[in-house]
Amino acid sequence: MKKFKLDSLVRENVKRLKPYSSARDEFKDFDRDMVFLDANENPFENGVNRYPDPHQRSLKSVLAEQKGVQTAQILLGNGSDEVLDLIFRAFCEPHKDNVITLPPTYGMYKVLAETNAVENREVLLWEDFQPVVEHILQRSDDHTKLLFLCSPNNPTGNGFDPEKVEELIIKFNGLVIIDEAYIDFSGKEGWLSRLGEFPNLIITQTLSKAYGMAGVRLGICYASEAIITILKKIKPPYNVNQLTQQRALERVAQPNRVQQEVARILRERDNLIRALGQIPFVQKIYPTDANFVLVRVDKADLRYQQLVSHGVVVRNRSSQPLCDNTLRFTIGTEQENKKLIEVLRTI
Ligand SMILES: *Cc1c(COP(=O)(O)O)cnc(C)c1O
């Protein structure tokens, strides 16, 4: 195995940085009855008049227990989008470093690369939407800091072959980020249980999909304590607000309810796939490990417009490489899916 030196990947300014120390940073006993006159807050209670815990201790301790990691291996953000942005800002020198992404994939990696003035090297997935290990390794050089693997992948829906992922983690000379936004819909195991084996592995998850909380914005990053410590240096202290911490805590404390909803979505997914097989202009239904299904149709632009005019909005992914004439359908409620099928039958 290659030698891994985290220090050589961190930006110089971040190495030197001392994190901003907020008024509440040193204070650990949030539950004790104290008089807080340290942060210039309005003292009249309304539920949100105090600054939130910058370390989100309660939420992290529940997540740590459920996922079998240490709290020091967790960083929380305002959605995964913020977490991913922090990773760019900690490790990628603008106008100098580069990252590798694997289209067709989640559009945010490219946006974040461009926002941070970091070169985005695109290495297409194979026709089966699996990564091509040799192509990826060939495209990386001394300035390649990050490799983004989205598994299950958006918009294709498939999970990546674990042997290929493992080979990439081992051989890639930088940090490998596995975006597991859809992992709770997949029958296959994610990479969290193997986090301790790989010092260059970062796993991101989110409450936006299976947990049904896209509106509160909570993204989760799991990595070695060393990586998390670096990301914490540049994290805005109050990036996860009080309301989000509360609602997220309530939700993660009820894993059974989340599981029941996931089970219903998966049943609906099977029903939708069966019905799609009967639609004459549906040419291919791609295998999916997520809460959506990618289909190839005869004329995607036409079908998209027809669906909209019947009141159903789906995602046209035709502009993505390898995705000519494809539409992505999110699995909705039973009624919503029925409506989709009904419209597909009439157009
Ligand atoms: C939806 C999605 C996310 C979620 O991002 P949030 O900012 O946490 O809402 C992350 N990654 C992928 C691939 C997604 O499709």
XYZ file of C-alpha atoms and ligand atoms in Angstrom:
362
model
C 0.000 0.000 0.000
C 1.118 3.552 -0.758
C 2.354 5.779 2.015
C -0.288 8.195 3.165
C 0.653 11.571 4.617
C -2.380 13.651 5.458
C -0.238 16.675 6.179
C 0.968 16.823 2.585
C -2.620 17.199 1.380
C -3.656 20.080 3.636
C -3.465 23.650 2.308
C -0.685 25.709 3.906
C -3.029 28.438 5.153
C -5.251 25.827 6.788
C -2.264 24.190 8.471
C -1.344 27.531 10.008
C -4.887 28.474 10.916
C -6.157 28.702 14.467
C -9.926 28.187 14.483
C -12.156 31.043 15.600
C -13.035 30.479 19.223
C -16.674 31.291 19.821
C -18.103 32.328 23.168
C -19.546 28.885 23.760
C -16.543 26.892 22.584
C -14.941 26.355 25.954
C -18.222 25.661 27.663
C -19.133 21.992 27.761
C -21.971 21.558 30.272
C -24.853 22.767 28.153
C -27.392 21.082 30.376
C -26.233 22.616 33.636
C -28.104 25.485 35.136
C -25.739 28.397 34.558
C -26.089 32.118 34.058
C -24.939 32.856 30.512
C -23.655 36.397 30.158
C -20.912 35.636 27.669
C -22.334 35.940 24.164
C -24.406 39.135 24.029
C -27.604 37.185 23.481
C -31.059 38.479 24.310
C -31.822 36.829 27.681
C -35.585 36.401 27.189
C -36.364 32.787 26.411
C -38.151 31.992 23.156
C -36.582 28.652 22.356
C -33.944 30.038 19.995
C -32.519 33.087 21.757
C -29.279 31.239 22.591
C -26.488 30.302 20.186
C -26.590 26.597 19.344
C -23.971 24.084 20.502
C -21.142 24.601 17.965
C -20.084 20.967 18.460
C -23.598 19.470 18.186
C -22.731 17.081 21.001
C -26.159 15.487 21.522
C -26.732 14.770 17.865
C -23.220 13.452 17.321
C -23.403 11.112 20.295
C -26.590 9.474 18.961
C -25.115 9.178 15.461
C -21.849 7.796 16.831
C -23.662 5.100 18.757
C -25.923 4.125 15.871
C -23.158 4.054 13.291
C -20.433 2.520 15.446
C -17.936 5.391 15.156
C -16.377 7.871 17.593
C -17.902 11.352 17.918
C -14.450 12.681 16.973
C -14.904 10.981 13.579
C -17.994 13.067 12.765
C -18.396 16.531 11.285
C -21.872 17.993 10.704
C -22.756 20.635 8.174
C -25.547 22.690 6.677
C -26.368 19.872 4.237
C -23.778 17.641 2.574
C -23.198 20.539 0.238
C -21.500 22.492 3.016
C -19.507 19.456 4.107
C -18.256 18.925 0.550
C -17.354 22.603 0.257
C -15.336 22.422 3.483
C -13.398 19.478 2.049
C -12.495 21.526 -1.030
C -11.470 24.510 1.048
C -9.316 22.503 3.451
C -7.381 20.506 0.865
C -7.457 22.181 -2.559
C -5.231 25.128 -3.419
C -7.123 27.349 -5.911
C -5.616 27.537 -9.429
C -3.181 24.766 -8.541
C -4.786 21.569 -7.296
C -7.325 19.383 -9.053
C -10.002 16.832 -8.236
C -11.480 13.880 -10.118
C -15.203 13.354 -10.623
C -16.940 10.607 -12.578
C -19.788 11.802 -14.805
C -22.621 11.156 -15.125
C -22.857 12.088 -11.450
C -24.096 14.600 -8.875
C -23.704 18.113 -10.280
C -22.606 19.724 -7.045
C -19.007 18.401 -7.161
C -18.375 20.338 -10.352
C -20.062 23.492 -9.035
C -17.950 23.355 -5.873
C -14.756 22.809 -7.887
C -15.563 25.822 -10.050
C -16.537 27.970 -7.052
C -13.247 27.166 -5.383
C -11.211 27.674 -8.582
C -10.069 24.057 -8.553
C -9.675 22.072 -11.774
C -12.301 19.354 -12.156
C -10.950 16.363 -14.115
C -13.832 14.352 -15.442
C -13.337 10.640 -16.045
C -16.457 9.062 -17.511
C -18.012 6.000 -15.957
C -18.109 2.908 -18.167
C -21.304 2.015 -20.077
C -22.465 -0.026 -17.097
C -22.017 3.147 -14.997
C -19.112 1.624 -13.045
C -15.849 3.502 -12.466
C -12.847 2.580 -14.625
C -10.006 2.263 -12.144
C -7.094 2.554 -14.628
C -8.558 5.649 -16.304
C -8.989 7.348 -12.945
C -5.467 6.550 -11.757
C -4.031 7.677 -15.109
C -5.679 11.078 -14.820
C -4.308 11.801 -11.336
C -1.020 13.579 -10.665
C 0.843 15.265 -7.788
C -1.836 17.948 -7.536
C -4.852 15.636 -7.478
C -6.254 15.951 -3.984
C -9.754 14.493 -4.086
C -11.661 11.706 -5.825
C -15.466 11.754 -5.610
C -17.285 8.429 -5.725
C -21.055 8.723 -5.511
C -22.436 5.334 -4.542
C -25.315 4.746 -5.088
C -24.728 7.184 -7.915
C -27.046 10.038 -8.819
C -28.520 10.109 -11.519
C -27.805 6.518 -12.603
C -29.017 4.841 -9.391
C -26.447 2.023 -9.200
C -23.986 1.356 -6.425
C -20.315 0.958 -7.396
C -18.599 -2.421 -7.434
C -16.962 -2.726 -3.961
C -13.807 -4.293 -5.421
C -13.282 -1.286 -7.683
C -13.968 1.128 -4.836
C -11.495 -0.634 -2.578
C -8.824 -0.659 -5.280
C -9.331 3.087 -5.739
C -9.119 3.816 -2.018
C -5.893 1.873 -1.831
C -4.219 3.145 -5.005
C -5.431 6.741 -5.274
C -2.915 9.230 -3.898
C -5.315 11.572 -2.198
C -8.583 11.589 -0.309
C -11.434 9.435 -1.556
C -14.883 10.810 -0.775
C -17.701 8.289 -0.982
C -21.013 10.130 -1.148
C -23.561 7.812 0.435
C -26.598 10.098 0.193
C -28.715 7.126 -0.953
C -27.125 4.326 1.062
C -30.246 3.712 3.181
C -32.154 2.645 0.060
C -29.473 0.187 -0.982
C -29.507 -3.455 0.007
C -25.736 -3.368 -0.129
C -23.513 -2.364 2.745
C -21.864 1.045 2.780
C -18.263 1.768 3.741
C -18.737 3.118 7.250
C -17.850 -0.164 8.963
C -14.466 -0.055 7.201
C -13.636 3.577 7.941
C -10.884 2.617 10.393
C -8.982 0.668 7.711
C -8.419 3.608 5.375
C -6.789 6.869 6.548
C -7.690 8.577 3.238
C -11.397 7.730 3.271
C -14.188 10.260 3.806
C -17.835 9.175 3.805
C -20.666 11.668 3.496
C -24.298 11.013 4.319
C -27.310 13.261 4.679
C -30.700 13.529 6.334
C -32.129 14.890 3.066
C -33.208 11.637 1.444
C -34.124 8.513 3.458
C -34.521 10.512 6.673
C -37.014 12.835 5.013
C -35.447 16.066 6.240
C -34.234 17.935 3.158
C -35.709 21.087 4.670
C -33.587 21.179 7.821
C -30.256 20.848 5.946
C -28.104 18.362 7.783
C -25.118 16.715 6.144
C -22.797 14.276 7.883
C -19.147 13.603 7.259
C -17.368 10.556 8.680
C -13.593 10.275 8.528
C -10.510 9.709 10.657
C -10.166 11.978 13.680
C -7.174 13.616 11.957
C -9.247 14.593 8.900
C -12.189 15.770 11.017
C -9.858 17.932 13.110
C -8.680 19.717 9.962
C -12.220 20.290 8.690
C -13.291 21.606 12.093
C -10.644 24.314 11.854
C -12.443 25.960 8.967
C -16.040 25.140 9.895
C -18.140 28.201 10.790
C -18.889 27.723 14.509
C -22.686 27.880 14.269
C -23.172 26.203 10.913
C -25.853 23.820 12.233
C -28.641 25.855 13.748
C -30.625 25.096 16.898
C -33.850 24.080 15.115
C -31.963 21.693 12.845
C -30.134 20.095 15.765
C -33.417 19.567 17.616
C -35.413 18.186 14.711
C -32.555 15.982 13.537
C -32.129 14.573 17.038
C -35.822 13.683 17.244
C -35.649 11.985 13.878
C -32.490 9.939 14.365
C -33.881 8.805 17.704
C -36.659 7.040 15.755
C -34.780 4.771 13.367
C -37.757 2.421 13.095
C -39.926 5.101 11.552
C -37.246 5.929 9.035
C -36.875 2.239 8.187
C -40.623 1.855 7.712
C -40.717 4.767 5.300
C -37.736 3.397 3.399
C -39.492 0.013 3.138
C -42.601 1.696 1.725
C -40.537 3.646 -0.789
C -38.796 0.439 -1.896
C -42.152 -1.342 -2.359
C -43.364 1.593 -4.400
C -40.150 1.492 -6.407
C -40.835 -2.141 -7.365
C -44.388 -1.269 -8.379
C -43.249 1.673 -10.468
C -40.559 -0.385 -12.225
C -43.118 -3.066 -13.054
C -45.517 -0.491 -14.486
C -42.771 1.248 -16.461
C -42.045 -2.042 -18.208
C -45.485 -1.767 -19.861
C -44.973 1.729 -21.272
C -44.224 1.424 -25.016
C -41.833 4.386 -25.250
C -39.745 3.304 -22.245
C -36.713 1.638 -23.806
C -34.578 0.840 -20.792
C -35.022 0.845 -17.022
C -31.644 1.061 -15.302
C -31.058 -0.995 -12.141
C -31.313 1.157 -9.021
C -30.128 1.081 -5.400
C -31.698 4.470 -4.668
C -35.096 6.160 -4.255
C -35.273 7.029 -7.934
C -35.083 5.243 -11.224
C -33.388 6.323 -14.437
C -35.165 5.322 -17.646
C -34.309 5.747 -21.296
C -37.219 6.800 -23.467
C -37.704 7.467 -27.179
C -37.668 11.283 -26.941
C -36.844 12.625 -23.507
C -37.513 16.317 -24.217
C -40.946 15.543 -25.647
C -41.913 13.164 -22.831
C -40.647 15.603 -20.228
C -42.804 18.402 -21.643
C -45.832 16.129 -21.899
C -45.422 15.110 -18.266
C -45.152 18.741 -17.173
C -48.263 19.685 -19.102
C -50.095 16.917 -17.216
C -48.815 18.252 -13.903
C -45.907 15.866 -13.226
C -42.366 17.222 -12.865
C -39.500 14.754 -13.332
C -35.837 15.295 -14.088
C -34.557 15.263 -17.650
C -30.972 13.983 -17.499
C -30.373 13.857 -21.251
C -27.653 16.487 -21.200
C -25.431 14.256 -19.063
C -22.852 12.043 -20.776
C -24.025 8.441 -21.379
C -27.549 9.583 -20.520
C -29.087 10.395 -23.929
C -32.870 10.478 -23.740
C -33.093 9.646 -20.070
C -35.540 10.794 -17.416
C -35.072 10.338 -13.686
C -38.178 9.543 -11.658
C -38.116 10.047 -7.890
C -40.272 7.517 -6.028
C -43.208 9.367 -4.489
C -46.227 8.259 -2.502
C -48.494 5.534 -3.873
C -50.860 8.199 -5.222
C -48.091 10.233 -6.802
C -46.627 7.194 -8.524
C -50.086 6.182 -9.759
C -50.502 9.628 -11.230
C -47.119 9.331 -12.974
C -48.041 5.959 -14.469
C -51.487 7.180 -15.491
C -49.969 10.141 -17.346
C -47.279 7.953 -18.957
C -50.051 5.650 -20.237
C -52.075 8.473 -21.775
C -49.311 10.471 -23.484
C -29.359 14.745 -2.709
C -27.912 14.484 -2.669
C -27.134 14.968 -1.630
C -27.773 15.740 -0.522
O -27.228 16.962 -0.308
P -27.717 17.800 0.960
O -26.950 19.057 0.817
O -27.336 17.006 2.175
O -29.198 17.971 0.846
C -25.789 14.674 -1.595
N -25.231 13.922 -2.555
C -25.955 13.434 -3.568
C -25.314 12.574 -4.584
C -27.309 13.711 -3.665
O -28.023 13.241 -4.703
